[in-house]
Coordinates of C-alpha atoms in Angstrom, one line a residue:
M10 CA -37.9 -7.0 27.7
K11 CA -39.8 -9.3 25.5
K12 CA -42.4 -11.4 27.0
P13 CA -41.5 -15.1 27.2
R14 CA -43.2 -17.4 24.8
H15 CA -45.3 -20.2 26.6
R16 CA -45.9 -23.4 24.9
T17 CA -48.8 -25.7 25.4
A18 CA -48.2 -29.2 26.8
S19 CA -49.0 -30.4 23.5
A20 CA -46.7 -28.4 21.3
P21 CA -43.6 -30.8 21.6
R22 CA -46.1 -33.7 20.6
R23 CA -47.3 -32.1 17.7
A24 CA -43.9 -30.9 16.7
S25 CA -42.7 -34.6 17.0
R26 CA -45.4 -35.8 14.5
D27 CA -44.1 -33.2 12.1
R28 CA -42.5 -35.2 9.0
H29 CA -40.5 -32.2 7.6
A30 CA -39.1 -31.2 10.8
L31 CA -38.0 -34.8 11.6
Y32 CA -36.5 -35.3 8.0
E33 CA -34.3 -32.3 8.6
V34 CA -33.0 -33.7 11.8
A35 CA -32.6 -37.2 10.4
V36 CA -31.2 -36.3 6.9
Q37 CA -29.7 -32.9 6.4
G38 CA -26.3 -31.4 7.2
V39 CA -27.1 -27.8 6.3
D40 CA -23.6 -26.1 7.2
W41 CA -21.6 -29.0 6.3
D42 CA -23.5 -28.8 2.8
L43 CA -23.1 -25.2 2.4
D44 CA -19.1 -25.3 3.6
F45 CA -18.6 -27.6 1.0
L46 CA -20.0 -25.4 -1.8
E47 CA -18.5 -22.3 -0.6
R48 CA -15.3 -24.6 -0.7
V49 CA -15.7 -25.6 -4.4
W50 CA -16.8 -22.1 -5.2
R51 CA -13.5 -20.6 -3.9
Y52 CA -11.4 -23.3 -5.3
R53 CA -12.4 -21.8 -8.7
H54 CA -12.6 -18.1 -7.7
P55 CA -9.7 -17.1 -5.0
G56 CA -10.4 -14.4 -3.2
R57 CA -14.3 -14.0 -4.3
T58 CA -17.4 -14.8 -2.3
P59 CA -20.4 -16.2 -3.8
R60 CA -23.4 -14.0 -3.3
L61 CA -26.5 -15.6 -5.2
F62 CA -27.5 -19.1 -4.6
R63 CA -30.1 -21.6 -6.1
E64 CA -31.4 -24.6 -4.3
D65 CA -33.2 -27.0 -6.8
F66 CA -35.6 -29.5 -5.5
C67 CA -35.6 -27.2 -2.4
S68 CA -38.4 -28.9 -0.2
T69 CA -38.4 -26.7 3.1
A70 CA -35.6 -24.4 2.0
A71 CA -33.3 -25.1 4.6
L72 CA -30.1 -24.5 2.6
A73 CA -31.3 -21.4 0.9
T74 CA -32.3 -19.9 4.2
A75 CA -29.1 -20.7 5.9
W76 CA -27.3 -19.1 2.7
V77 CA -28.7 -15.7 3.3
L78 CA -28.0 -15.9 6.9
R79 CA -24.4 -16.2 6.1
G80 CA -24.1 -12.6 4.7
R81 CA -26.2 -9.3 4.2
D82 CA -25.5 -8.9 0.7
R83 CA -26.7 -12.8 -0.1
Q84 CA -29.6 -13.8 -1.8
A85 CA -31.0 -17.3 -2.6
W86 CA -33.7 -18.8 -4.7
A87 CA -35.6 -22.0 -3.7
V88 CA -37.4 -24.1 -6.2
D89 CA -39.6 -27.0 -5.7
L90 CA -42.7 -28.3 -7.8
D91 CA -44.4 -29.4 -4.8
P92 CA -46.4 -26.5 -2.8
E93 CA -46.5 -28.2 0.5
P94 CA -42.9 -28.0 1.6
L95 CA -42.7 -24.6 0.4
A96 CA -45.7 -23.6 2.4
W97 CA -44.1 -25.4 5.4
A98 CA -41.0 -23.1 5.0
R99 CA -43.1 -20.1 5.0
Q100 CA -44.7 -21.0 8.3
H101 CA -41.9 -22.8 10.2
R102 CA -38.7 -21.3 8.7
L103 CA -38.9 -17.8 7.2
K104 CA -41.0 -16.0 9.7
Y105 CA -38.2 -16.9 12.2
V106 CA -35.2 -15.2 10.3
R107 CA -36.7 -11.7 10.6
A108 CA -35.5 -9.2 7.8
A109 CA -33.2 -12.3 6.3
A110 CA -36.5 -14.0 5.1
E111 CA -36.8 -11.0 2.1
R112 CA -33.6 -12.3 0.6
V113 CA -35.1 -16.0 0.3
H114 CA -37.1 -16.3 -2.7
L115 CA -39.6 -19.4 -2.7
V116 CA -40.4 -20.3 -6.3
R117 CA -42.9 -23.1 -7.0
G118 CA -42.1 -24.7 -10.2
D119 CA -40.2 -26.9 -12.5
V120 CA -36.5 -27.1 -12.2
R121 CA -36.4 -28.0 -16.0
R122 CA -37.0 -24.5 -17.0
S123 CA -34.1 -21.9 -16.7
R124 CA -34.3 -19.2 -13.7
R125 CA -33.3 -15.8 -13.5
P126 CA -31.4 -13.9 -11.9
L127 CA -28.0 -15.9 -13.0
V128 CA -26.5 -17.5 -9.6
D129 CA -23.2 -18.2 -8.6
V130 CA -23.7 -21.5 -7.1
A131 CA -26.8 -23.9 -7.5
C132 CA -27.3 -27.6 -6.0
A133 CA -29.4 -30.9 -6.4
L134 CA -28.9 -32.4 -3.3
N135 CA -30.0 -35.7 -1.4
F136 CA -30.4 -37.4 -4.5
S137 CA -33.3 -35.4 -5.4
W138 CA -32.4 -35.3 -9.2
W139 CA -32.9 -39.3 -9.4
V140 CA -36.7 -38.3 -9.9
F141 CA -35.7 -38.1 -13.6
H142 CA -36.2 -41.6 -14.8
E143 CA -35.7 -40.5 -18.6
R144 CA -32.2 -39.4 -19.4
A145 CA -33.7 -36.4 -21.7
D146 CA -35.2 -35.3 -18.9
L147 CA -32.1 -35.3 -16.9
V148 CA -30.2 -33.4 -20.0
R149 CA -33.2 -30.9 -19.8
Y150 CA -32.9 -30.2 -16.1
L151 CA -28.7 -29.7 -16.5
R152 CA -29.1 -27.5 -19.5
A153 CA -31.8 -25.2 -17.5
A154 CA -29.1 -25.3 -14.5
R155 CA -26.5 -24.3 -16.7
A156 CA -28.6 -21.6 -18.5
G157 CA -29.2 -20.2 -14.5
L158 CA -25.7 -20.0 -13.7
K159 CA -23.0 -17.2 -14.3
P160 CA -20.2 -17.7 -16.2
G161 CA -18.0 -19.6 -13.9
G162 CA -20.7 -20.5 -11.6
V163 CA -20.7 -24.1 -10.0
L164 CA -23.4 -26.7 -9.7
V165 CA -23.3 -29.5 -7.2
L166 CA -25.1 -32.6 -7.1
N167 CA -24.8 -35.8 -5.3
L168 CA -25.4 -39.7 -5.7
F169 CA -25.0 -42.7 -3.9
G170 CA -24.2 -46.6 -4.8
G171 CA -22.3 -49.6 -3.8
T172 CA -23.0 -53.2 -3.3
T173 CA -25.3 -52.7 -0.4
A174 CA -27.4 -50.0 -1.8
E175 CA -28.4 -52.2 -4.8
R176 CA -30.5 -54.5 -2.9
T177 CA -33.5 -54.3 -0.3
L178 CA -32.6 -53.3 3.1
V179 CA -33.6 -51.5 6.1
E180 CA -31.5 -49.3 8.5
R181 CA -32.5 -47.7 11.8
T182 CA -30.5 -44.8 13.3
R183 CA -31.3 -43.0 16.8
K184 CA -31.6 -39.4 16.7
R185 CA -31.2 -37.3 19.6
A186 CA -33.6 -34.4 20.7
E187 CA -32.9 -31.5 18.9
N188 CA -34.8 -27.9 18.3
G189 CA -36.7 -27.5 14.9
P190 CA -36.3 -24.2 12.9
D191 CA -39.1 -22.8 14.5
G192 CA -37.9 -23.5 17.9
D193 CA -40.3 -26.7 18.8
M194 CA -38.2 -29.3 20.4
L195 CA -38.6 -32.6 18.8
P196 CA -37.8 -35.7 21.2
G197 CA -35.5 -38.0 20.2
F198 CA -36.6 -40.7 17.8
T199 CA -35.2 -43.4 15.3
Y200 CA -34.7 -42.6 11.7
V201 CA -35.4 -45.7 9.4
W202 CA -34.3 -45.8 5.9
E203 CA -35.9 -48.7 3.9
H204 CA -34.9 -50.3 0.2
A205 CA -38.0 -51.5 -0.6
R206 CA -37.4 -52.8 -4.2
Y207 CA -34.7 -52.6 -6.7
N208 CA -34.8 -53.5 -10.4
A209 CA -31.3 -53.9 -12.0
A210 CA -32.7 -54.0 -15.5
D211 CA -33.8 -50.2 -15.3
R212 CA -32.0 -49.3 -12.1
R213 CA -35.2 -48.2 -10.3
L214 CA -35.1 -48.0 -6.5
L215 CA -38.4 -47.7 -4.6
A216 CA -37.4 -46.4 -1.1
Y217 CA -39.3 -45.0 2.1
I218 CA -38.5 -43.0 5.2
H219 CA -40.1 -44.1 8.5
F220 CA -40.0 -42.6 11.6
E221 CA -40.2 -44.3 15.2
L222 CA -41.2 -41.6 17.7
R223 CA -40.3 -41.8 21.5
D224 CA -44.1 -42.4 22.6
G225 CA -44.2 -45.6 20.6
R226 CA -46.0 -43.9 17.7
K227 CA -44.8 -44.6 14.2
I228 CA -44.9 -42.5 11.1
R229 CA -44.9 -45.2 8.1
R230 CA -43.9 -44.1 4.7
A231 CA -43.5 -40.3 5.6
F232 CA -41.6 -39.9 2.3
T233 CA -41.5 -42.0 -0.6
Y234 CA -38.7 -42.2 -3.2
D235 CA -39.1 -43.5 -6.9
W236 CA -35.7 -43.0 -8.2
R237 CA -33.5 -44.2 -11.1
M238 CA -30.1 -44.4 -9.7
Y239 CA -28.0 -43.2 -12.1
T240 CA -23.9 -43.9 -12.3
I241 CA -21.3 -41.6 -12.0
P242 CA -20.5 -42.2 -15.4
E243 CA -24.2 -41.5 -16.8
L244 CA -23.9 -38.4 -15.1
R245 CA -20.9 -37.3 -16.6
D246 CA -21.9 -38.0 -19.9
A247 CA -25.4 -36.1 -19.4
V248 CA -23.3 -33.1 -18.0
R249 CA -21.2 -32.9 -21.0
E250 CA -24.0 -32.9 -23.2
A251 CA -25.6 -30.2 -21.4
G252 CA -22.6 -27.8 -22.0
L253 CA -21.2 -28.2 -18.6
R254 CA -17.3 -28.8 -17.8
D255 CA -14.9 -29.7 -15.2
F256 CA -16.9 -32.7 -14.1
E257 CA -15.3 -33.7 -10.7
V258 CA -15.9 -36.5 -8.2
W259 CA -15.6 -35.7 -4.4
S260 CA -16.2 -38.1 -1.6
E261 CA -15.4 -38.2 2.1
G262 CA -12.4 -39.3 3.4
W263 CA -12.2 -42.4 5.8
N264 CA -10.9 -42.8 9.2
A265 CA -9.4 -46.4 9.3
Q266 CA -8.9 -46.4 13.2
S267 CA -12.6 -45.3 13.8
K268 CA -13.7 -47.2 10.7
R269 CA -16.0 -44.0 10.2
G270 CA -15.9 -41.2 7.7
N271 CA -13.7 -38.3 8.6
G272 CA -16.1 -35.6 7.7
T273 CA -14.1 -34.0 4.8
L274 CA -14.6 -34.4 1.2
Y275 CA -11.6 -34.8 -1.3
Q276 CA -11.6 -34.9 -5.0
R277 CA -11.2 -38.4 -6.5
K278 CA -9.7 -40.1 -9.8
T279 CA -10.8 -43.7 -8.3
L280 CA -13.5 -44.6 -6.0
D281 CA -13.6 -47.9 -4.4
N282 CA -17.1 -49.9 -4.7
A283 CA -17.9 -50.3 -0.9
D284 CA -20.6 -51.2 0.6
T285 CA -22.3 -47.8 0.2
W286 CA -20.8 -44.8 -1.3
I287 CA -21.9 -41.2 -1.4
A288 CA -20.2 -38.9 -4.0
Y289 CA -20.7 -35.3 -5.0
A290 CA -20.6 -34.2 -8.7
V291 CA -19.1 -30.7 -8.8
V292 CA -19.4 -28.9 -12.6
T293 CA -18.7 -25.5 -14.0
R294 CA -20.3 -23.2 -16.6

């Protein structure tokens, strides 16, 4: 029998101040995202299972790692220019998935360079591609993403908008206690999303993530985002210029009774400009 692992009293306190672990609990819905990626793949390739996956702007490689855990014949490439979250993934995630870690390939590099091998599915989620302030850089990325897909491969990106999104705001969301990827318990905390500045002339948004911990400590500006808020038509035109096809817009359904999203994405021909909307763009090589 394996000897139980004892943690010191300070371990939960250290975990509670880990900005990457807090971010994953606050923002990411890994299984939900992967379910959708597989759904749009199978919509195009009935009866076939995708095996090879690339997570662009991967940060801590949560999606890439969860992908390989869905099948022993699966591999994933996780690409990010910042070495710090990649090092975090090695320390706090990959060593806890045992042999599956050999099928997760962490790549420090520019997503605007095409990658090999060719993959079935790729994504750039959490609005990460908005770092491209110049349209030319976005088109360059989309061309590289296309070059890294198999014929018929799928690329998924998301974006948000709405009347509330284009102004300053502060939103607080309580998060319950949850285990991090390395097993350390994260006590409940408050996730704070702030739009500090928005410039309608160039659609530049300066935003921050803050965390307010249960012990009264605050992590101010745990993450900073300097984004260009592209519109859906702007993305569609860039996608077409890059040689991708079948541009589709998907968004979450609405439960009128509970006045909340129903958790399922549907393909849309029209999208109401509500206070805030989140859309997924699905394109094919």
